mmCIF file of C-alpha atoms in Angstrom:
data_model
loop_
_atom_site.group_PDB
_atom_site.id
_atom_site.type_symbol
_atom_site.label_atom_id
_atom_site.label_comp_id
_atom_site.label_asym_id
_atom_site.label_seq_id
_atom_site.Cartn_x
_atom_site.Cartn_y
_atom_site.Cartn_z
ATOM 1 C CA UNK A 1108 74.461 -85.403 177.752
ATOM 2 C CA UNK A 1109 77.186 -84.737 175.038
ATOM 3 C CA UNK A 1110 79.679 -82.190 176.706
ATOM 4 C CA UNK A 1111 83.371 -80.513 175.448
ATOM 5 C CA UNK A 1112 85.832 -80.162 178.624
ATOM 6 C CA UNK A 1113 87.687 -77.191 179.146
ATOM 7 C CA UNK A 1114 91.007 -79.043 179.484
ATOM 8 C CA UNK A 1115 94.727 -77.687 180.051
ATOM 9 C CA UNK A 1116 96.130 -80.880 181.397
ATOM 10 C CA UNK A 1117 96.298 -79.709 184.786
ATOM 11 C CA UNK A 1118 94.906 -81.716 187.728
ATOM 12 C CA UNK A 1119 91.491 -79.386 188.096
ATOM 13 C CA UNK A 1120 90.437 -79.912 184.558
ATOM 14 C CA UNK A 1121 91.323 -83.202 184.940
ATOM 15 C CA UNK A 1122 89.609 -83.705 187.684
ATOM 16 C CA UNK A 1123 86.522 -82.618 186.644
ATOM 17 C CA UNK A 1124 86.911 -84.505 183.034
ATOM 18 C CA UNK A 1125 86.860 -87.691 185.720
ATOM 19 C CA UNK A 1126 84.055 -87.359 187.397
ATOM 20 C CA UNK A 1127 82.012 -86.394 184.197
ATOM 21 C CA UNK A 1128 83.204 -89.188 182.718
ATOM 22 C CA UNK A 1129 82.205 -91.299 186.049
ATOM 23 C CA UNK A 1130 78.820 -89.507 186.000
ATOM 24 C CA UNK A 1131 78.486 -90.879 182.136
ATOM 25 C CA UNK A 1132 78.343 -87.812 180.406
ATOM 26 C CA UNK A 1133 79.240 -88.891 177.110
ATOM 27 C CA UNK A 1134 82.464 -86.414 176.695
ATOM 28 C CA UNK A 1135 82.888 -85.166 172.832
ATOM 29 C CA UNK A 1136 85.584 -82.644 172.833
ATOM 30 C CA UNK A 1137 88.578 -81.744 175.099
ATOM 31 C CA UNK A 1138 89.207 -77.946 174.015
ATOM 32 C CA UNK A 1139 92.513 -76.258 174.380
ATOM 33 C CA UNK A 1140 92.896 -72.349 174.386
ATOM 34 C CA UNK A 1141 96.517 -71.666 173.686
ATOM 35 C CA UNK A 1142 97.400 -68.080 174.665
ATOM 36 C CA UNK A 1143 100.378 -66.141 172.926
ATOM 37 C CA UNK A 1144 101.416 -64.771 176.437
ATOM 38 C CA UNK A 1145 102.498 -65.641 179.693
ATOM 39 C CA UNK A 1146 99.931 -63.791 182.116
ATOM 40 C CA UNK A 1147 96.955 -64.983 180.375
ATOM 41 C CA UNK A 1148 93.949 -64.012 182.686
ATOM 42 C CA UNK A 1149 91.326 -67.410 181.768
ATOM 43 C CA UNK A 1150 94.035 -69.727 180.754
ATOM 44 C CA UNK A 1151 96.914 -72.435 181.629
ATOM 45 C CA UNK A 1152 100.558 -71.056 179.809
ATOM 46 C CA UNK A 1153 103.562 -73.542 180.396
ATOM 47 C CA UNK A 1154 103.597 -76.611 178.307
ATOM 48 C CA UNK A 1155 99.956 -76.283 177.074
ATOM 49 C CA UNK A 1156 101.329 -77.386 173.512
ATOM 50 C CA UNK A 1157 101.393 -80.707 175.149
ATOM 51 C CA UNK A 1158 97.605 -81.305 174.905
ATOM 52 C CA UNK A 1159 97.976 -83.411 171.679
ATOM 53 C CA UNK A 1160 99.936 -85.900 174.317
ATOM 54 C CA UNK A 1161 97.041 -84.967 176.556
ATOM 55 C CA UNK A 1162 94.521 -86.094 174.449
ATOM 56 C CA UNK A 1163 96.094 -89.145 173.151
ATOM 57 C CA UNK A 1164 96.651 -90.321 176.859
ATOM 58 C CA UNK A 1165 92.887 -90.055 177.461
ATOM 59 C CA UNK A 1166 91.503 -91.169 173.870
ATOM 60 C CA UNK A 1167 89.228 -88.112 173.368
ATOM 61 C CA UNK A 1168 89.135 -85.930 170.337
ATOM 62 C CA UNK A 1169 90.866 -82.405 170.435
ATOM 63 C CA UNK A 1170 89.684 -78.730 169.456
ATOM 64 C CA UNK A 1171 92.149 -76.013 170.233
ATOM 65 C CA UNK A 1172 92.552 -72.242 169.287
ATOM 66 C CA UNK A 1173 95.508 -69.884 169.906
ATOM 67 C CA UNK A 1174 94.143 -66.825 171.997
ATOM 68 C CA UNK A 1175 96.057 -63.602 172.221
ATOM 69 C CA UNK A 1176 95.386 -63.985 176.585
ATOM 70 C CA UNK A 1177 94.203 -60.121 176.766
ATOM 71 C CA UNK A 1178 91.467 -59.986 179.540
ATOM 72 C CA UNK A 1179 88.086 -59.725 177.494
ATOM 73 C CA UNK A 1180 89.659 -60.401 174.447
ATOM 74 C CA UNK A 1181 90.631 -63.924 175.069
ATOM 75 C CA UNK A 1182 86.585 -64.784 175.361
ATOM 76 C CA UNK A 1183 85.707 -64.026 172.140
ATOM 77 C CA UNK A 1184 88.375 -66.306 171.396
ATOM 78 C CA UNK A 1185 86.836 -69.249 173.378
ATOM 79 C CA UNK A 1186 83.549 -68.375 172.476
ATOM 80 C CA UNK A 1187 84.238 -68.674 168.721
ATOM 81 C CA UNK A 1188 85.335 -72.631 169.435
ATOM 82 C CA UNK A 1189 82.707 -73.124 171.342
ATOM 83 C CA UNK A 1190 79.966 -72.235 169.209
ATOM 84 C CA UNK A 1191 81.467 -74.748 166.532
ATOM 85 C CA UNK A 1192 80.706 -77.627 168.771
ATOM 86 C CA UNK A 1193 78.220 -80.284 168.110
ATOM 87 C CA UNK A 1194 77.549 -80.629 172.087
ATOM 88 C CA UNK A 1195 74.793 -80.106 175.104
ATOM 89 C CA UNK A 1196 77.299 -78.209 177.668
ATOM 90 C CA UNK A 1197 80.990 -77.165 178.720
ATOM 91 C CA UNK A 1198 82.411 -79.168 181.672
ATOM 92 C CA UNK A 1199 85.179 -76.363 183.209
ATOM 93 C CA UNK A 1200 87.238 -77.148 185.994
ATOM 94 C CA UNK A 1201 87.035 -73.985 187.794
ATOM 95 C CA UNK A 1202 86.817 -74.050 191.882
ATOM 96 C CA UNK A 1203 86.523 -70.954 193.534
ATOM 97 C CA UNK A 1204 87.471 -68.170 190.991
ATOM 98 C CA UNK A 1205 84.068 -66.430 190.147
ATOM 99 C CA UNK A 1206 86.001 -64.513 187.798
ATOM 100 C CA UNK A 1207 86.609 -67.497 185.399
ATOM 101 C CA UNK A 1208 83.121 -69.033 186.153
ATOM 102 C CA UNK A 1209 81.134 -66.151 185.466
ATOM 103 C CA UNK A 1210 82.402 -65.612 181.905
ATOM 104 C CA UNK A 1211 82.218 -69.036 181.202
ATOM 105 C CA UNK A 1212 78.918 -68.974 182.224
ATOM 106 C CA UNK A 1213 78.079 -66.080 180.312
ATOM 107 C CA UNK A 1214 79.169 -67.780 177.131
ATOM 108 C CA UNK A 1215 77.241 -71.094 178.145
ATOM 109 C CA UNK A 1216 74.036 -68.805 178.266
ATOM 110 C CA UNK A 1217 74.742 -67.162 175.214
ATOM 111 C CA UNK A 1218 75.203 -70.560 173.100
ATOM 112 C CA UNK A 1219 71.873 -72.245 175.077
ATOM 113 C CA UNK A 1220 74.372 -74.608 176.321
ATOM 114 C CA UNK A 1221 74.703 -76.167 180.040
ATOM 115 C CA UNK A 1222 77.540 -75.075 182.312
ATOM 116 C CA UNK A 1223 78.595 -77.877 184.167
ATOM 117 C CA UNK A 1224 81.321 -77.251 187.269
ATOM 118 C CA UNK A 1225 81.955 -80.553 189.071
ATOM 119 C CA UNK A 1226 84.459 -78.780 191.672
ATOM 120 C CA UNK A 1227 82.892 -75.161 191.764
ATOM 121 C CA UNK A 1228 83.031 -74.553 195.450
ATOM 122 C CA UNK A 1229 84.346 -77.416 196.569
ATOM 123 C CA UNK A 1230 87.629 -77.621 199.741
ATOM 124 C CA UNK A 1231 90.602 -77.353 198.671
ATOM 125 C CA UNK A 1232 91.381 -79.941 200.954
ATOM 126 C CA UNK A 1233 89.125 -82.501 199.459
ATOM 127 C CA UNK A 1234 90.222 -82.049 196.256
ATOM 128 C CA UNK A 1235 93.527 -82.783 196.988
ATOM 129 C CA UNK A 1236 92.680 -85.761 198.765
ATOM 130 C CA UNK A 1237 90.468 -87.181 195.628
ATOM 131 C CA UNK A 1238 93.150 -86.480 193.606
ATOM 132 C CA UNK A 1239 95.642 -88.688 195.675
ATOM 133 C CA UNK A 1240 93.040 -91.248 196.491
ATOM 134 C CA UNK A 1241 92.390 -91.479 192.948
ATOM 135 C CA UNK A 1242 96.068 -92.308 191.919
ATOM 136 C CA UNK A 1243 96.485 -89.549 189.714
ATOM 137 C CA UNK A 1244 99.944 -88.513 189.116
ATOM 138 C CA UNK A 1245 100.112 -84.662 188.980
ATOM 139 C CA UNK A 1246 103.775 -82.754 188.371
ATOM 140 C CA UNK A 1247 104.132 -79.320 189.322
ATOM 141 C CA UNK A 1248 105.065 -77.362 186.006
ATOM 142 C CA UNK A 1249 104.844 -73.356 187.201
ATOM 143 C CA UNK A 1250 105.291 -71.664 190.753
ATOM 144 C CA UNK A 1251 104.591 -67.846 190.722
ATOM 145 C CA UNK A 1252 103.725 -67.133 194.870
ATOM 146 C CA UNK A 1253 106.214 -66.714 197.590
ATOM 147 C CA UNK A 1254 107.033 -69.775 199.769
ATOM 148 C CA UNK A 1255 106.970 -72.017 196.422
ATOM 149 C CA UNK A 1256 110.456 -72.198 195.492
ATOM 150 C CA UNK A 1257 112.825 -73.670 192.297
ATOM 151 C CA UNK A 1258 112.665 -76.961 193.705
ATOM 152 C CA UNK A 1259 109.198 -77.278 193.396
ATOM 153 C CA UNK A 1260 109.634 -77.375 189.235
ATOM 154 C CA UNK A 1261 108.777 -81.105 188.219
ATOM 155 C CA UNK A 1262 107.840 -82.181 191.935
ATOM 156 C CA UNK A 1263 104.959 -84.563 192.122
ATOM 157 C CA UNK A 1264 101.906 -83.762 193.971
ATOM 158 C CA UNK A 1265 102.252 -86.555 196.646
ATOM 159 C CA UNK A 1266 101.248 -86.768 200.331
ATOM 160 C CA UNK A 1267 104.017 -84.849 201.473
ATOM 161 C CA UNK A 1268 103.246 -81.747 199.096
ATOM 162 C CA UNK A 1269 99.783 -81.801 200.303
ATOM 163 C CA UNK A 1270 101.252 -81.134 203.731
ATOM 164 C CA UNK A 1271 103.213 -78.641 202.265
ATOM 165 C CA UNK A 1272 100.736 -76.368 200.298
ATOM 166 C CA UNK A 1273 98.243 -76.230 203.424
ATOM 167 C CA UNK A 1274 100.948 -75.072 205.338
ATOM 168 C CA UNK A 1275 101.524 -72.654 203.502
ATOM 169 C CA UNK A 1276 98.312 -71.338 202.895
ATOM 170 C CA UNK A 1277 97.608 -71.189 206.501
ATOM 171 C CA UNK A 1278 101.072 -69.122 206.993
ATOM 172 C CA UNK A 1279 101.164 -67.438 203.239
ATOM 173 C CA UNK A 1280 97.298 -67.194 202.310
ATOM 174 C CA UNK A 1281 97.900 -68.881 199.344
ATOM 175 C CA UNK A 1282 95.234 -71.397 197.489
ATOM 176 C CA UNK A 1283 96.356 -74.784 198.509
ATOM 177 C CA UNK A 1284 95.152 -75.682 194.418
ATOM 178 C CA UNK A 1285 96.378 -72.567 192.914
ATOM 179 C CA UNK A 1286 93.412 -71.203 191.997
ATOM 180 C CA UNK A 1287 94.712 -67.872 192.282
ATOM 181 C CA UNK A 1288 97.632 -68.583 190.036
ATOM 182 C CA UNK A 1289 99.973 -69.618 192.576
ATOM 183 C CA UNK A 1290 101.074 -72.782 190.743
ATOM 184 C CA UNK A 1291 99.918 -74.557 187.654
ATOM 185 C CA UNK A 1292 100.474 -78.303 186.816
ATOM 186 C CA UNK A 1293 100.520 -81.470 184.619
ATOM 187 C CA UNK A 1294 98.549 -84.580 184.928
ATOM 188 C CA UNK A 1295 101.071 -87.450 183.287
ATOM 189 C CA UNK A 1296 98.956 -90.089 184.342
ATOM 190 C CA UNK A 1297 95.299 -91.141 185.734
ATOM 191 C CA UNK A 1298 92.607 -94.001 186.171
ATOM 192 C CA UNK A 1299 90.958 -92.678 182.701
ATOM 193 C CA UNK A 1300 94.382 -92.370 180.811
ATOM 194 C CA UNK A 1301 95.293 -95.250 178.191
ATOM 195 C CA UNK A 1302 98.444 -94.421 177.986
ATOM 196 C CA UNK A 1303 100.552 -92.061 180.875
ATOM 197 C CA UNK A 1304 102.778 -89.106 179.694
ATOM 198 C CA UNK A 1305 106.251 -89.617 180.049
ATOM 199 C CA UNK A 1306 108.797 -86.832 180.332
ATOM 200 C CA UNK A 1307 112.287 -87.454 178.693
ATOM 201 C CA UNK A 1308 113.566 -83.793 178.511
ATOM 202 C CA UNK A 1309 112.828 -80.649 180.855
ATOM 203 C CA UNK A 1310 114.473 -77.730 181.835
ATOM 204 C CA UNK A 1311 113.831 -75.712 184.743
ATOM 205 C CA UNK A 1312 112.927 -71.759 183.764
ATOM 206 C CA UNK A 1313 113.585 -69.871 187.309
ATOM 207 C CA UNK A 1314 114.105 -65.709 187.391
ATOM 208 C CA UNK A 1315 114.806 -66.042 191.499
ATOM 209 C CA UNK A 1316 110.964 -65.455 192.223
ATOM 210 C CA UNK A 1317 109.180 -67.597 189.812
ATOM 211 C CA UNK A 1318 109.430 -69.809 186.811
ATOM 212 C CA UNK A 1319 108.320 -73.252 184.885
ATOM 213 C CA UNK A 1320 109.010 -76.747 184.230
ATOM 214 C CA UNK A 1321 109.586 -76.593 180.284
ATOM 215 C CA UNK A 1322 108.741 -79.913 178.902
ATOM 216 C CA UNK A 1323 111.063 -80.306 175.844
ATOM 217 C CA UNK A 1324 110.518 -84.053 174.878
ATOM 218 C CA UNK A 1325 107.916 -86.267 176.040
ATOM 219 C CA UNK A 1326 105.994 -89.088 174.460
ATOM 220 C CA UNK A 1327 103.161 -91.648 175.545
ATOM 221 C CA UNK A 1328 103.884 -94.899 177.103
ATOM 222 C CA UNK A 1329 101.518 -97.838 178.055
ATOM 223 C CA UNK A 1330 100.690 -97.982 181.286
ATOM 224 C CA UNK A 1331 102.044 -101.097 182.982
ATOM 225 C CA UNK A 1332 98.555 -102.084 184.667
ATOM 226 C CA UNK A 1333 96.438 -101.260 181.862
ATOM 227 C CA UNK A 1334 93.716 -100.300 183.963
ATOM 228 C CA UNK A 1335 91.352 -97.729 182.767
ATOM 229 C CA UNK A 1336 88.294 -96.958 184.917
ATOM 230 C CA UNK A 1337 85.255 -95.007 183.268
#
């Protein structure tokens, strides 16, 4: 089946571009909504203008559309990309948010096209752990929920962080992924990526309560085992 991934560069999108690409869909198209403000309600904000990089890294073609972020509004947007596409479904990486699946859905029907969610439902504890056990390398690039702090800008998602975020869902009720906005990452490097993503300039954006990891420079490197797994 010929599918277009939802992609932001985060480690859910990612994650589900993996395991369609493990499953052999043959995958066309990442596409990239850009939105024009901060509290988009559908899609990623801080350093989404890195998807070119994205894309490169990976090797797949990319379609992308600036979207003003209004609720409604900003699916109309999406919708009008979508319908361009030569391909058989949309691959999103949503997980629990019905909000974001049921509008993507919606659009899927509209088009006659499949909706494919390869994480929909799934623990947030078991993501995590595929994401570890499958090497990626995921950087923290936006905190917005209490008990995530400054320091967290640029951290890695490692074993330790794990720890960390289901702690703190247990004490906070926060999503241990941050599916309810409570962070938002960067995937600089996977098993599918050619090259990895690597960060030469960043600044850290904090207000006292939230704030980003602004990527300023960054380029693509080769990785230095060369291993890509399909």
């Amino acid at each position: 089946m010929r599918v277009a991934v939802l992609a932001s560069g985060g480690k859910d999108s990612t994650l589900a571009l993996y395991k369609v690409l493990k499953e052999d869909y043959e995958v066309k198209f990442l596409v990239s909504m850009i939105p024009l403000r901060e509290d988009s309600w559908m899609f990623h904000y801080p350093n989404i203008k890195l998807m070119e990089l994205f894309a490169g890294a990976v090797g797949i073609p990319l379609d992308k559309a600036e979207t003003s972020g209004l609720k409604e509004l900003e699916l109309e947007d999406l919708r009008r990309i979508i319908e361009k596409l030569d391909v058989d479904g949309i691959v999103s990486g949503t997980i629990a948010s019905s909000y974001q699946k049921n509008r993507i859905d919606k659009i899927c029907g509209q088009l006659g096209l499949a909706c494919i969610t390869p994480l929909w439902q799934q623990k947030p504890e078991s993501i995590l752990k595929e994401i570890l056990e499958s090497k990626f390398e995921v950087i923290v690039t936006g905190v917005y929920a209490y008990g995530l702090g400054a320091d967290w800008l640029g951290r890695k998602i490692d074993d330790e962080a794990v720890k960390h975020l289901l702690w703190r869902s247990k004490q906070y009720g926060i999503s241990p992924v941050g599916e309810g906005g409570e962070y938002e990452t960067l995937v600089v490097n996977a098993p599918i990526f050619r090259k990895k993503i690597t960060v030469l300039e960043a600044d850290k954006i904090w207000d006292g309560q939230r704030g980003y990891f602004l990527i300023k420079r960054a380029v693509l490197e080769d990785k230095l085992d060369g291993h890509i797994s399909s």
